[in-house]
Coordinates of C-alpha atoms in Angstrom, one line a residue:
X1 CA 105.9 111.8 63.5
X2 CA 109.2 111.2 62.3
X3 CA 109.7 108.2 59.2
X4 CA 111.3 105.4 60.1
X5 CA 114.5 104.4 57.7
X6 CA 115.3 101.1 57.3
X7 CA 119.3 100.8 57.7
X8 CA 121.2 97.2 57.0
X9 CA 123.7 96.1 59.7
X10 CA 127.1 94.0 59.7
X11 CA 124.9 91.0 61.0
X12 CA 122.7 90.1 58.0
X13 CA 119.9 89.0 61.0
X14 CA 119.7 92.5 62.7
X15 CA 118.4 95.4 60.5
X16 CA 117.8 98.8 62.4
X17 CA 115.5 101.0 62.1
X18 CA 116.1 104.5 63.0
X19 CA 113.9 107.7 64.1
X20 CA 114.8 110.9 63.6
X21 CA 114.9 111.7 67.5
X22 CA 116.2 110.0 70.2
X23 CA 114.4 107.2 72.2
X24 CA 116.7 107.1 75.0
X25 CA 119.7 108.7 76.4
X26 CA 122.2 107.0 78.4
X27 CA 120.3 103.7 78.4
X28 CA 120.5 100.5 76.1
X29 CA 117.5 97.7 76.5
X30 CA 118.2 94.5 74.6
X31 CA 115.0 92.1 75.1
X32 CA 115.3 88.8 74.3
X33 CA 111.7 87.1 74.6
X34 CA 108.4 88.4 75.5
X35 CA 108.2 88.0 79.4
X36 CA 111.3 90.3 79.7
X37 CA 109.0 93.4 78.1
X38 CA 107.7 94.7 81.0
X39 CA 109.0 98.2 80.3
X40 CA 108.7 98.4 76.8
X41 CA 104.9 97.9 75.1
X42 CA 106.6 98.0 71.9
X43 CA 109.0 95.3 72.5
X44 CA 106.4 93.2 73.7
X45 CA 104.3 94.1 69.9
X46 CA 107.2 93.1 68.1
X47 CA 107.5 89.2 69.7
X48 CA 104.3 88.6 68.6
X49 CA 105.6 88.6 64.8
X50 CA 106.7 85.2 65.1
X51 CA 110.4 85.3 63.1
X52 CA 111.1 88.4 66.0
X53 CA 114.3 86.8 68.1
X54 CA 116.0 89.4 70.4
X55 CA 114.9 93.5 70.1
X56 CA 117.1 95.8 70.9
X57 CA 116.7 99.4 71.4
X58 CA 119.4 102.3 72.3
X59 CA 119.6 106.1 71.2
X60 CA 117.4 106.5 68.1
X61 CA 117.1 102.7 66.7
X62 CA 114.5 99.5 67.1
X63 CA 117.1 96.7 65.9
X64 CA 116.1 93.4 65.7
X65 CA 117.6 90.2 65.2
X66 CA 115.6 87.8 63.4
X67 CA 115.3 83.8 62.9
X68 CA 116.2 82.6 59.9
X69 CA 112.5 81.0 58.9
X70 CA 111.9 84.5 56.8
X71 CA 114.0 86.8 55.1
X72 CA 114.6 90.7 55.5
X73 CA 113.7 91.9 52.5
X74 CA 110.4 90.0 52.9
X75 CA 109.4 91.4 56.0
X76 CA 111.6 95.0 56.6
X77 CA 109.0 97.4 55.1
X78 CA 106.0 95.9 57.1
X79 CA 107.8 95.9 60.3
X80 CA 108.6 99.4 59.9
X81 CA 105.0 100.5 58.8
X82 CA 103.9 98.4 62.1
X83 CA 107.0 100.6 64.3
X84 CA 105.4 103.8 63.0
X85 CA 101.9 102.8 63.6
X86 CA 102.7 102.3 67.1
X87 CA 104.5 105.2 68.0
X88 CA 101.5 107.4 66.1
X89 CA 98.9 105.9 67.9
X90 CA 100.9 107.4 71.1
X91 CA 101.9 103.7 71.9
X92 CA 105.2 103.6 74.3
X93 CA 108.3 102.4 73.6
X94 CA 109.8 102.5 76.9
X95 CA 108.5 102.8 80.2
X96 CA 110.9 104.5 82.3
X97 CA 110.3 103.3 85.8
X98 CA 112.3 102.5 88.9
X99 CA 113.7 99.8 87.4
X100 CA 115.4 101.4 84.8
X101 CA 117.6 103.0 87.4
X102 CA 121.1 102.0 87.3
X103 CA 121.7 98.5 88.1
X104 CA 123.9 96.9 90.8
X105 CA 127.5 96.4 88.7
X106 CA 129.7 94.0 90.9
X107 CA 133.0 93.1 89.0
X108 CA 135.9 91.0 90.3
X109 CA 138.9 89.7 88.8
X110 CA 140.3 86.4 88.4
X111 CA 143.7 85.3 87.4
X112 CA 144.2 82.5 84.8
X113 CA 146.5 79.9 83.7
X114 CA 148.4 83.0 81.5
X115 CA 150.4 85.2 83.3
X116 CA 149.6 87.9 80.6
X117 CA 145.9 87.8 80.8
X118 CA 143.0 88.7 83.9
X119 CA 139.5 87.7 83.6
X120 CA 137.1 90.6 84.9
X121 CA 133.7 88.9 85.9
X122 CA 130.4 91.0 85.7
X123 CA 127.3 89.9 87.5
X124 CA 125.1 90.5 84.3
X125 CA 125.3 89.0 80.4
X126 CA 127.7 91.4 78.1
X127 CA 127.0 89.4 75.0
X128 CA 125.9 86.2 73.3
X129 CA 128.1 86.0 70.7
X130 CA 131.9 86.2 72.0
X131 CA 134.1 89.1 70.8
X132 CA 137.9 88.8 70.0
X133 CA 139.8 92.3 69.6
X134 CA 143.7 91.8 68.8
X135 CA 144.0 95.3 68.4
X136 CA 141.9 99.0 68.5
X137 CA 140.7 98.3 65.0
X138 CA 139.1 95.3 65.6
X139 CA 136.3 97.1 68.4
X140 CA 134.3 98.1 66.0
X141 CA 131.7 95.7 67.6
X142 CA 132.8 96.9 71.1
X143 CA 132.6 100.4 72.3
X144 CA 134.0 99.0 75.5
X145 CA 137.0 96.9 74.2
X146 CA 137.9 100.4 72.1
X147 CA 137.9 102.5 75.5
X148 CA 140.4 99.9 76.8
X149 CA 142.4 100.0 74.2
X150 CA 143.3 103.3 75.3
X151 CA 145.1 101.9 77.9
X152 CA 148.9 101.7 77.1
X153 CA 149.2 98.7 78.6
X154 CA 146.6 96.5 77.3
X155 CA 147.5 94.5 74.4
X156 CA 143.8 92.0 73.3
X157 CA 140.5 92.2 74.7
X158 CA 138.3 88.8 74.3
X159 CA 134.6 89.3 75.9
X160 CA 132.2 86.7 76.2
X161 CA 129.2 86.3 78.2
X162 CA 129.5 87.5 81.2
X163 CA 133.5 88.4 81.7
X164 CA 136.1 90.0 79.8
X165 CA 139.3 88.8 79.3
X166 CA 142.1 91.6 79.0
X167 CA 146.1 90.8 77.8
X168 CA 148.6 93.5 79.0
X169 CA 152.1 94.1 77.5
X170 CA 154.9 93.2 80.0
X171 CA 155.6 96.9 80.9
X172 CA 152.9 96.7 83.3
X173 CA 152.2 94.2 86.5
X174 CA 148.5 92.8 87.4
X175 CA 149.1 94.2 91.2
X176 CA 149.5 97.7 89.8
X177 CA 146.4 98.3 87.2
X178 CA 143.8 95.0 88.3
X179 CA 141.9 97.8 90.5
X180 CA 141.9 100.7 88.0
X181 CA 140.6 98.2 85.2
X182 CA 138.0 97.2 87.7
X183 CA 136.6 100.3 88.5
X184 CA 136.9 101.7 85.1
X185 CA 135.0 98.8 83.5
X186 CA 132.0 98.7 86.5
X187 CA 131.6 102.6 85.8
X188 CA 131.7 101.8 82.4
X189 CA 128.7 99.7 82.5
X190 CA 127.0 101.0 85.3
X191 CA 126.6 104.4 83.3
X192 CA 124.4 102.1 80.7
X193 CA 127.0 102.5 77.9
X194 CA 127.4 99.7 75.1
X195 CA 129.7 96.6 76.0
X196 CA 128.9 94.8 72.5
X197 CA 127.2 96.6 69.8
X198 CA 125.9 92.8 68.2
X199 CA 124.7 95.0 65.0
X200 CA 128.3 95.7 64.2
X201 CA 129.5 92.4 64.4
X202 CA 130.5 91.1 61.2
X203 CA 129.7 87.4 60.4
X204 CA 133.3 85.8 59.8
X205 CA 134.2 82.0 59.5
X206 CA 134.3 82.2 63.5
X207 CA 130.8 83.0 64.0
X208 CA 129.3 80.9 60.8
X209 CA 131.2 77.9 62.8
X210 CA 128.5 78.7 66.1
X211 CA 126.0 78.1 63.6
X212 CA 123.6 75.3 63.7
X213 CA 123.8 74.5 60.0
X214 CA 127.7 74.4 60.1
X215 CA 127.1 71.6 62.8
X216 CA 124.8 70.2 60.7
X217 CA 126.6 70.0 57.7
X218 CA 129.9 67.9 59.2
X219 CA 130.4 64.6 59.3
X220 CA 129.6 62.2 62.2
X221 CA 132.9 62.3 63.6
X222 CA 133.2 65.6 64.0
X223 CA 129.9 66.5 65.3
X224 CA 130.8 64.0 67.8
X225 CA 133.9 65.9 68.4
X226 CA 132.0 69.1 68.7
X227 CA 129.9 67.5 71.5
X228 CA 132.7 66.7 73.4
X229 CA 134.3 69.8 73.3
X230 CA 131.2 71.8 74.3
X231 CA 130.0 69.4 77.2
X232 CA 133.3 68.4 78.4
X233 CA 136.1 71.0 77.6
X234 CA 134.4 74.0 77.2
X235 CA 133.1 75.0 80.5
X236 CA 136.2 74.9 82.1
X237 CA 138.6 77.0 79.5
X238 CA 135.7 79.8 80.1
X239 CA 136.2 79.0 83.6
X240 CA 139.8 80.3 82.4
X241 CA 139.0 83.5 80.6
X242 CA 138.9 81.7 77.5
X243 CA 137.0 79.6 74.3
X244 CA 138.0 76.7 72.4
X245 CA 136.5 76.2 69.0
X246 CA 136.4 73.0 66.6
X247 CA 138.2 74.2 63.5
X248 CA 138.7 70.8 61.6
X249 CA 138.5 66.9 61.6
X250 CA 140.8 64.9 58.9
X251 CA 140.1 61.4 58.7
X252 CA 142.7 60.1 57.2
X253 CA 145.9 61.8 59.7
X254 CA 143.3 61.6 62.5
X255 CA 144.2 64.7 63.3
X256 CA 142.0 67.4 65.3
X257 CA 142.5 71.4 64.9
X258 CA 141.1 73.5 67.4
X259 CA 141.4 77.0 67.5
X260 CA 142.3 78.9 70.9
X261 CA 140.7 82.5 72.0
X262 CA 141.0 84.7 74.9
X263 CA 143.3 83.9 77.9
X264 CA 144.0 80.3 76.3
X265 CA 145.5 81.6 73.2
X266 CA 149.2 81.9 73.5
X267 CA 148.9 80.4 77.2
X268 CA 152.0 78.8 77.9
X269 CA 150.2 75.5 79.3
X270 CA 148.2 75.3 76.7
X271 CA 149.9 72.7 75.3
X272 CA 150.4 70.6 78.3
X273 CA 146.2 70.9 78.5
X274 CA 145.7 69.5 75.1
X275 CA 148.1 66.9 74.7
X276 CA 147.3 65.5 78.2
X277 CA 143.6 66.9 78.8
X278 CA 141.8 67.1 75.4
X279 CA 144.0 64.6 73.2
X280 CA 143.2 61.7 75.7
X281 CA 139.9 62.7 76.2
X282 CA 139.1 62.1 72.6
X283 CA 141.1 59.2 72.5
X284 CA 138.7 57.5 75.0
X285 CA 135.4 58.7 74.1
X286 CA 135.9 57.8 70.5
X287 CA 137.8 54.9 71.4
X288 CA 140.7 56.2 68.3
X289 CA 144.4 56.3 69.9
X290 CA 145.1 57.5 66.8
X291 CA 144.0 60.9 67.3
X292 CA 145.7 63.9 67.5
X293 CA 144.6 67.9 68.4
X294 CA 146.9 70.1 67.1
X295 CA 146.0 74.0 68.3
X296 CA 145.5 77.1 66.3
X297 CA 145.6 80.6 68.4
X298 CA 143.3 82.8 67.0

């Protein structure tokens, strides 16, 4: 049997670690607790370590995202020795069953409040962390996102849960390449290739600000803020094809910066949305007419 090697990723929480052959071809499984491990009795080993948090296993790799209660270094080497023992003892990684056919893609497209961007809406998760590509050199984390970029036409590609956001250059018109981006992205996914590669996502100021300890470490204020924007504001600018973020709370201007992604950054109502949706909405919730959000496209 084949040694397992230990290889870091881009997410200090997910380490790999790779076989020398494949596991499986044309497939990706991401499980992410024990009761979705039906088809994989290695998976279902691996939750039983208690700082296991999402397993995911494509080609030759086991990665694994981990909570934050133990270190890798710590724990790497015994993990591996327990993959290996498995797999020796002729233990299965993946069953390969019926339900590992091909599953049911249904994508449909939505238009949004900017002319230059469609939403594409998948009936299954693509990711839990969002991913914002500007240009082809940014899809490093998604294999998907770099195939569109060979698209002449297609200028940013923002994903996030379950729909992707694509802005086109003005050389080309929504009527003429929604239904080629449709089918292109549900044979894309249909095949079992990678939407998100969460591995190769690199932990930027973004990401550390989706954290739990950023949240815990602002002041009142602005975790009030953050509420507000997640239960109130939230949900419907990803209703839009897009994400609002807090960036920053200063006391003494009372001013608000929020950072704009997807189909709301560079929106041309954007504006209108904050100063008459979002401003007031602070205003009254934390009773402060002094407030003011002022918007940062990312």
């Amino acid at each position: 049997m084949s040694k397992i090697s230990i290889k870091n990723t881009n997410n200090p929480s997910i380490v790999k670690f790779e076989l020398e052959e494949s596991i499986v071809k044309g497939q990706n499984f991401e499980f992410k607790n024990i009761d979705e491990t039906k088809n994989s009795p290695l998976a279902k080993q691996l939750f039983y370590l208690p700082f296991v948090k999402t397993v995911y296993i494509s080609g030759n790799f086991i990665a694994i995202e981990k909570f934050s209660i133990v270190e890798w270094e710590d724990v790497q080497e015994e993990v591996a020795q327990q993959i290996e023992d498995f797999i020796s003892n002729g233990g299965e990684i993946i069953i390969l069953d019926a339900s590992n056919k091909k599953l049911p893609i249904t994508i449909y497209a939505e238009t949004t409040p900017n002319p230059s961007v469609q939403k594409f809406v998948c009936n299954k998760l693509l990711t839990k962390t969002l991913v914002e590509c500007k240009n082809i050199d940014e899809s490093l984390p998604s294999p998907l996102a770099k195939e569109l970029f060979q698209f002449p036409f297609i200028k940013e590609v923002f994903i996030d849960e379950n729909y992707i956001s694509i802005t086109k250059y003005e050389i080309a018109d929504w009527a003429e390449i929604t239904m080629e981006l449709r089918s292109f992205i549900k044979e894309y996914i249909e095949n079992g290739n990678i939407v998100v590669d969460e591995t190769q996502i690199v932990k930027t100021d973004t990401h550390s600000k989706q954290q739990e300890a950023y949240f815990e470490n602002l002041d009142v204020t602005s975790q009030q803020i953050v509420n507000i924007l997640e239960e109130y504001v939230k949900p419907a600018v990803q209703s839009d094809g897009g994400n609002i973020m807090f960036e920053s709370f200063d006391s003494n201007s009372k001013k608000v910066k929020v950072v704009l992604q997807g189909a709301c950054s560079g929106c041309p109502s954007s504006t209108f949305t904050l100063k008459n949706g979002i401003e007031n909405m602070l205003k009254q919730m934390l009773n402060d007419n002094e407030i003011i959000v002022e918007a940062i496209n990312a």
